[in-house]
């Protein structure tokens, strides 16, 4: 049996960042992940300006590889409606490499990491006991779930929790143009097609409320993408779990991805920092993170309108007749 102040389950960007920030505060923590790194991760890999600026603020010494992109092509029903030159680059990372670099940074700063899987959680007299697949038992004061869409920690808080939206992706051949492509359609159920170019290949994907492999293949064929091996993952987009004083969900495990764009890395870093602050200062996570919870409610209202037929019609009009408004909205969402 082992004792630690904080047990973090999941060594992706949220978990590794939280571990690093706790180490900086001198808090004893243990990071656990079932995967051997580097490992693949479903994600376009886009770091928006506000995401990489937050990361630089939180971890100023951390260095990582990325592809700089400043051109964005927006399409509706396959028709180009707006080409945006971004003054601030988007940084496209390979998640397999980026996540491994973050975990290595945590370990190099004295962080304790083991490759193992959480199998059971018990609470007795304010003490949390986590049992791992290896048979190890860890006593902790705080348990942080950073274990993504299929979070065992989230399922402990709510066994009937929703899996969320299904994202399907494939790695396509590298296109000659270093451009992000987004396509919207009234036939999509509140989602979009995307193409993100990194240094070696393009990540082509699709997600909406009703994603299936058949729909995915149909969308990518329509967009002219050759068929490659597909991978998928669910991303929760709700807070269908009770808040707990000592069990905290962050990143995708907590359903914190942007409701409109599905971008998750910014909120992975932000909620990781809020969890570390809450534990380091003794404040409730719900209080430290209250603005994020409020932002999600605003995003949900905006999403319902944006992906409606009326919303897409208005967006097409703005792209063609008032591009300055679209540029302002982009900057508002990403900078």
Short mmCIF file of C-alpha atoms in Angstrom, two decimals:
data_model
loop_
_atom_site.label_atom_id
_atom_site.label_comp_id
_atom_site.label_asym_id
_atom_site.label_seq_id
_atom_site.Cartn_x
_atom_site.Cartn_y
_atom_site.Cartn_z
CA UNK A 1 0.00 0.00 0.00
CA UNK A 2 1.20 3.46 -0.90
CA UNK A 3 0.26 6.95 0.28
CA UNK A 4 0.30 10.12 -1.80
CA UNK A 5 -1.37 13.50 -1.48
CA UNK A 6 -2.71 13.44 -5.04
CA UNK A 7 -3.25 10.55 -7.43
CA UNK A 8 -3.69 11.64 -11.05
CA UNK A 9 -5.19 9.10 -13.43
CA UNK A 10 -4.29 9.84 -17.04
CA UNK A 11 -0.98 11.22 -18.35
CA UNK A 12 -2.27 13.23 -21.32
CA UNK A 13 -1.91 17.03 -21.48
CA UNK A 14 -4.32 17.66 -18.59
CA UNK A 15 -2.81 15.06 -16.26
CA UNK A 16 0.86 15.82 -17.02
CA UNK A 17 0.30 19.59 -16.77
CA UNK A 18 -1.50 19.21 -13.45
CA UNK A 19 1.30 17.00 -12.15
CA UNK A 20 3.94 19.53 -13.18
CA UNK A 21 2.08 22.38 -11.49
CA UNK A 22 1.62 20.36 -8.30
CA UNK A 23 5.34 19.57 -8.30
CA UNK A 24 6.06 23.30 -8.53
CA UNK A 25 3.91 23.81 -5.44
CA UNK A 26 5.77 21.07 -3.61
CA UNK A 27 2.70 18.80 -3.48
CA UNK A 28 3.34 15.06 -3.45
CA UNK A 29 1.61 13.37 -6.38
CA UNK A 30 1.60 10.17 -8.40
CA UNK A 31 0.67 10.03 -12.10
CA UNK A 32 -0.77 6.79 -13.51
CA UNK A 33 -1.63 5.83 -17.09
CA UNK A 34 -2.44 2.49 -18.65
CA UNK A 35 -0.66 3.41 -21.92
CA UNK A 36 3.03 3.20 -22.75
CA UNK A 37 4.16 6.53 -24.18
CA UNK A 38 4.41 7.63 -26.92
CA UNK A 39 0.90 6.58 -27.87
CA UNK A 40 -1.60 7.76 -30.51
CA UNK A 41 -4.42 10.12 -29.59
CA UNK A 42 -7.49 11.15 -31.58
CA UNK A 43 -7.14 14.92 -32.03
CA UNK A 44 -6.52 17.37 -34.85
CA UNK A 45 -3.66 18.64 -32.73
CA UNK A 46 -4.40 22.34 -33.03
CA UNK A 47 -3.04 24.70 -30.39
CA UNK A 48 -4.86 28.03 -30.64
CA UNK A 49 -3.03 31.23 -29.64
CA UNK A 50 -4.75 31.32 -26.26
CA UNK A 51 -3.85 27.64 -25.70
CA UNK A 52 -0.13 27.98 -26.37
CA UNK A 53 0.07 31.31 -24.54
CA UNK A 54 -1.51 29.71 -21.47
CA UNK A 55 0.90 26.78 -21.77
CA UNK A 56 3.85 29.18 -21.96
CA UNK A 57 2.56 30.99 -18.87
CA UNK A 58 2.12 27.78 -16.89
CA UNK A 59 5.25 25.95 -18.10
CA UNK A 60 7.67 28.57 -19.46
CA UNK A 61 10.56 26.11 -19.89
CA UNK A 62 8.60 23.50 -21.85
CA UNK A 63 9.60 23.11 -25.52
CA UNK A 64 7.73 21.09 -28.14
CA UNK A 65 7.63 20.50 -31.89
CA UNK A 66 4.81 21.89 -34.06
CA UNK A 67 3.81 23.01 -37.55
CA UNK A 68 2.91 26.69 -37.87
CA UNK A 69 -0.27 27.39 -39.88
CA UNK A 70 -1.69 30.83 -40.68
CA UNK A 71 -4.26 30.04 -43.38
CA UNK A 72 -7.79 28.79 -42.71
CA UNK A 73 -10.34 27.88 -45.39
CA UNK A 74 -14.00 27.81 -44.33
CA UNK A 75 -16.53 25.95 -46.49
CA UNK A 76 -20.28 25.40 -46.31
CA UNK A 77 -21.70 22.46 -48.27
CA UNK A 78 -18.26 22.08 -49.88
CA UNK A 79 -18.30 25.64 -51.25
CA UNK A 80 -15.48 27.96 -50.10
CA UNK A 81 -17.03 30.94 -48.33
CA UNK A 82 -14.13 32.55 -46.47
CA UNK A 83 -10.33 32.42 -46.52
CA UNK A 84 -8.82 33.69 -43.30
CA UNK A 85 -5.21 34.76 -42.93
CA UNK A 86 -4.46 34.53 -39.22
CA UNK A 87 -2.15 37.13 -37.72
CA UNK A 88 -1.45 34.69 -34.89
CA UNK A 89 -0.34 31.23 -35.96
CA UNK A 90 -2.09 28.00 -35.05
CA UNK A 91 0.40 25.41 -33.91
CA UNK A 92 -0.38 21.91 -35.16
CA UNK A 93 1.26 19.23 -33.03
CA UNK A 94 1.44 15.47 -33.41
CA UNK A 95 -0.35 14.33 -30.28
CA UNK A 96 1.71 11.15 -30.11
CA UNK A 97 4.85 13.25 -29.80
CA UNK A 98 3.44 16.23 -27.88
CA UNK A 99 1.89 14.17 -25.08
CA UNK A 100 5.09 12.16 -24.65
CA UNK A 101 7.13 15.37 -24.41
CA UNK A 102 4.82 16.72 -21.69
CA UNK A 103 5.04 13.50 -19.69
CA UNK A 104 8.84 13.53 -20.05
CA UNK A 105 8.88 17.11 -18.75
CA UNK A 106 6.91 15.98 -15.68
CA UNK A 107 9.29 13.07 -15.02
CA UNK A 108 12.38 15.25 -15.54
CA UNK A 109 11.03 17.61 -12.88
CA UNK A 110 10.95 14.81 -10.33
CA UNK A 111 7.43 13.59 -11.02
CA UNK A 112 6.50 10.04 -10.06
CA UNK A 113 4.89 8.04 -12.90
CA UNK A 114 3.84 4.42 -13.22
CA UNK A 115 2.29 2.56 -16.15
CA UNK A 116 -0.77 0.93 -14.63
CA UNK A 117 -4.56 1.12 -14.80
CA UNK A 118 -7.18 2.16 -12.28
CA UNK A 119 -9.65 -0.64 -11.53
CA UNK A 120 -11.47 0.40 -8.37
CA UNK A 121 -12.17 3.42 -6.14
CA UNK A 122 -13.30 3.31 -2.51
CA UNK A 123 -13.92 6.04 0.07
CA UNK A 124 -13.70 5.58 3.83
CA UNK A 125 -13.64 8.36 6.45
CA UNK A 126 -12.50 11.00 3.95
CA UNK A 127 -9.69 8.76 2.64
CA UNK A 128 -9.69 7.62 -1.00
CA UNK A 129 -8.29 4.20 -1.87
CA UNK A 130 -7.48 3.49 -5.52
CA UNK A 131 -6.77 -0.08 -6.61
CA UNK A 132 -4.66 -0.57 -9.73
CA UNK A 133 -4.65 -3.44 -12.20
CA UNK A 134 -1.27 -4.62 -10.86
CA UNK A 135 -2.85 -5.06 -7.42
CA UNK A 136 -1.19 -1.98 -5.95
CA UNK A 137 -3.37 0.10 -3.65
CA UNK A 138 -2.81 3.83 -3.33
CA UNK A 139 -4.24 5.96 -0.50
CA UNK A 140 -4.71 9.60 -1.49
CA UNK A 141 -6.31 12.77 -0.21
CA UNK A 142 -7.27 13.85 -3.74
CA UNK A 143 -8.05 11.81 -6.84
CA UNK A 144 -7.86 13.59 -10.19
CA UNK A 145 -9.50 12.06 -13.25
CA UNK A 146 -7.61 13.12 -16.37
CA UNK A 147 -8.26 9.85 -18.15
CA UNK A 148 -10.25 11.10 -21.13
CA UNK A 149 -13.59 10.08 -22.54
CA UNK A 150 -13.72 6.61 -21.00
CA UNK A 151 -12.74 7.94 -17.59
CA UNK A 152 -13.09 5.41 -14.80
CA UNK A 153 -13.07 8.30 -12.34
CA UNK A 154 -16.02 9.95 -14.11
CA UNK A 155 -17.89 6.63 -14.17
CA UNK A 156 -17.31 6.29 -10.43
CA UNK A 157 -19.04 9.64 -9.89
CA UNK A 158 -21.83 8.70 -12.32
CA UNK A 159 -22.01 5.11 -13.61
CA UNK A 160 -24.54 6.21 -16.28
CA UNK A 161 -22.40 9.04 -17.64
CA UNK A 162 -22.69 9.86 -21.34
CA UNK A 163 -19.80 8.95 -23.63
CA UNK A 164 -20.38 12.12 -25.65
CA UNK A 165 -19.65 12.73 -29.34
CA UNK A 166 -17.76 10.18 -31.45
CA UNK A 167 -14.75 11.61 -33.30
CA UNK A 168 -13.36 9.64 -36.24
CA UNK A 169 -10.06 10.48 -37.92
CA UNK A 170 -7.58 9.23 -40.44
CA UNK A 171 -4.05 10.26 -41.37
CA UNK A 172 -4.03 11.33 -45.03
CA UNK A 173 -1.19 12.24 -47.37
CA UNK A 174 0.50 15.58 -46.76
CA UNK A 175 -1.14 18.27 -48.89
CA UNK A 176 1.07 20.86 -50.64
CA UNK A 177 -0.90 23.73 -49.10
CA UNK A 178 -0.30 24.43 -45.43
CA UNK A 179 -3.99 25.24 -44.82
CA UNK A 180 -6.59 24.21 -42.25
CA UNK A 181 -9.90 23.29 -43.89
CA UNK A 182 -13.29 23.29 -42.17
CA UNK A 183 -16.56 22.30 -43.86
CA UNK A 184 -20.02 22.88 -42.40
CA UNK A 185 -23.26 21.39 -43.72
CA UNK A 186 -26.94 21.39 -42.84
CA UNK A 187 -26.79 17.61 -43.27
CA UNK A 188 -24.36 17.31 -40.36
CA UNK A 189 -25.90 16.91 -36.91
CA UNK A 190 -24.15 19.81 -35.11
CA UNK A 191 -20.61 19.06 -36.26
CA UNK A 192 -18.08 19.57 -39.03
CA UNK A 193 -15.37 18.07 -41.26
CA UNK A 194 -11.79 19.19 -40.64
CA UNK A 195 -8.33 18.84 -42.17
CA UNK A 196 -5.34 19.79 -40.01
CA UNK A 197 -1.85 19.69 -41.61
CA UNK A 198 1.04 18.79 -39.37
CA UNK A 199 4.67 18.41 -40.42
CA UNK A 200 4.37 14.90 -41.91
CA UNK A 201 0.73 14.23 -42.84
CA UNK A 202 -2.80 15.66 -42.75
CA UNK A 203 -5.29 14.73 -40.04
CA UNK A 204 -8.71 14.42 -41.66
CA UNK A 205 -11.69 13.98 -39.38
CA UNK A 206 -15.39 14.37 -38.76
CA UNK A 207 -17.64 14.61 -35.74
CA UNK A 208 -21.29 15.33 -35.02
CA UNK A 209 -23.95 14.03 -32.65
CA UNK A 210 -24.72 11.06 -34.90
CA UNK A 211 -21.27 10.07 -36.18
CA UNK A 212 -20.94 6.53 -37.51
CA UNK A 213 -18.25 4.91 -39.64
CA UNK A 214 -20.63 4.98 -42.61
CA UNK A 215 -21.29 8.70 -42.21
CA UNK A 216 -17.56 9.34 -41.69
CA UNK A 217 -16.64 7.56 -44.92
CA UNK A 218 -19.38 9.36 -46.83
CA UNK A 219 -18.26 12.79 -45.60
CA UNK A 220 -14.57 12.19 -46.34
CA UNK A 221 -15.35 10.79 -49.80
CA UNK A 222 -17.41 13.90 -50.55
CA UNK A 223 -14.47 16.05 -49.45
CA UNK A 224 -12.13 14.16 -51.79
CA UNK A 225 -10.10 12.32 -49.17
CA UNK A 226 -8.59 8.92 -50.11
CA UNK A 227 -9.57 6.16 -47.71
CA UNK A 228 -7.03 5.47 -44.95
CA UNK A 229 -7.17 3.54 -41.68
CA UNK A 230 -9.68 5.21 -39.35
CA UNK A 231 -9.46 5.67 -35.59
CA UNK A 232 -12.11 6.90 -33.20
CA UNK A 233 -12.69 8.22 -29.70
CA UNK A 234 -15.57 9.68 -27.70
CA UNK A 235 -15.40 13.16 -26.18
CA UNK A 236 -17.88 13.98 -23.37
CA UNK A 237 -19.53 17.38 -23.76
CA UNK A 238 -21.60 17.58 -20.59
CA UNK A 239 -21.40 17.82 -16.81
CA UNK A 240 -23.61 14.85 -15.97
CA UNK A 241 -21.72 14.02 -12.79
CA UNK A 242 -21.85 15.39 -9.23
CA UNK A 243 -19.04 17.66 -8.07
CA UNK A 244 -16.95 16.12 -5.31
CA UNK A 245 -14.72 17.89 -2.80
CA UNK A 246 -11.77 15.51 -3.24
CA UNK A 247 -12.39 13.83 -6.58
CA UNK A 248 -11.76 16.24 -9.46
CA UNK A 249 -12.27 15.79 -13.20
CA UNK A 250 -10.18 17.82 -15.64
CA UNK A 251 -9.74 18.02 -19.42
CA UNK A 252 -11.83 15.70 -21.57
CA UNK A 253 -12.67 13.51 -18.56
CA UNK A 254 -14.56 16.45 -17.10
CA UNK A 255 -16.36 17.30 -20.35
CA UNK A 256 -14.52 20.61 -20.71
CA UNK A 257 -13.92 20.63 -24.49
CA UNK A 258 -15.34 23.67 -26.29
CA UNK A 259 -19.01 22.95 -27.09
CA UNK A 260 -18.89 24.77 -30.45
CA UNK A 261 -15.46 23.90 -31.87
CA UNK A 262 -14.65 20.77 -29.80
CA UNK A 263 -11.18 22.24 -29.11
CA UNK A 264 -9.91 20.66 -25.92
CA UNK A 265 -6.25 21.49 -25.30
CA UNK A 266 -6.85 25.00 -23.96
CA UNK A 267 -9.32 23.72 -21.38
CA UNK A 268 -7.05 20.76 -20.59
CA UNK A 269 -4.32 23.20 -19.53
CA UNK A 270 -6.75 25.58 -17.82
CA UNK A 271 -8.62 23.01 -15.74
CA UNK A 272 -5.32 21.32 -14.87
CA UNK A 273 -4.05 24.62 -13.46
CA UNK A 274 -7.32 25.16 -11.58
CA UNK A 275 -7.10 21.70 -10.01
CA UNK A 276 -3.51 22.34 -8.91
CA UNK A 277 -4.52 25.73 -7.48
CA UNK A 278 -7.50 24.28 -5.64
CA UNK A 279 -5.40 21.54 -4.02
CA UNK A 280 -2.47 23.84 -3.31
CA UNK A 281 -4.63 26.49 -1.61
CA UNK A 282 -7.31 24.27 -0.09
CA UNK A 283 -10.11 25.92 -2.08
CA UNK A 284 -12.96 23.92 -3.66
CA UNK A 285 -12.33 23.13 -7.34
CA UNK A 286 -15.90 24.23 -8.10
CA UNK A 287 -15.03 27.72 -6.87
CA UNK A 288 -11.66 28.04 -8.62
CA UNK A 289 -13.15 26.68 -11.86
CA UNK A 290 -16.51 28.47 -11.69
CA UNK A 291 -15.86 30.72 -14.71
CA UNK A 292 -15.12 27.67 -16.87
CA UNK A 293 -18.43 26.07 -15.85
CA UNK A 294 -20.18 29.34 -16.76
CA UNK A 295 -18.39 29.48 -20.12
CA UNK A 296 -19.60 25.99 -21.00
CA UNK A 297 -23.22 27.04 -20.45
CA UNK A 298 -22.72 30.02 -22.80
CA UNK A 299 -21.09 27.78 -25.42
CA UNK A 300 -24.04 25.38 -25.27
CA UNK A 301 -26.49 28.18 -26.09
CA UNK A 302 -24.31 29.45 -28.94
CA UNK A 303 -23.86 25.93 -30.33
CA UNK A 304 -27.60 25.26 -30.54
CA UNK A 305 -28.06 28.35 -32.71
CA UNK A 306 -24.87 28.15 -34.78
CA UNK A 307 -25.48 24.60 -36.04
CA UNK A 308 -29.15 25.24 -36.84
CA UNK A 309 -30.18 25.90 -40.45
CA UNK A 310 -30.83 29.53 -39.60
CA UNK A 311 -27.45 29.79 -37.90
CA UNK A 312 -25.56 28.36 -40.88
CA UNK A 313 -27.46 30.62 -43.24
CA UNK A 314 -26.49 33.65 -41.17
CA UNK A 315 -22.89 32.47 -40.98
CA UNK A 316 -22.70 32.10 -44.78
CA UNK A 317 -24.07 35.64 -45.16
CA UNK A 318 -21.50 37.04 -42.71
CA UNK A 319 -18.62 35.23 -44.43
CA UNK A 320 -19.52 36.71 -47.81
CA UNK A 321 -20.85 40.14 -46.88
CA UNK A 322 -19.28 40.97 -43.50
CA UNK A 323 -15.96 39.10 -43.26
CA UNK A 324 -14.75 41.52 -40.59
CA UNK A 325 -17.39 40.17 -38.21
CA UNK A 326 -16.23 36.59 -38.85
CA UNK A 327 -12.61 37.61 -38.28
CA UNK A 328 -13.63 39.29 -35.01
CA UNK A 329 -15.48 36.16 -33.90
CA UNK A 330 -12.47 33.99 -34.70
CA UNK A 331 -10.17 36.24 -32.71
CA UNK A 332 -12.65 36.32 -29.82
CA UNK A 333 -12.67 32.52 -29.70
CA UNK A 334 -8.96 31.83 -30.10
CA UNK A 335 -6.83 34.74 -28.86
#
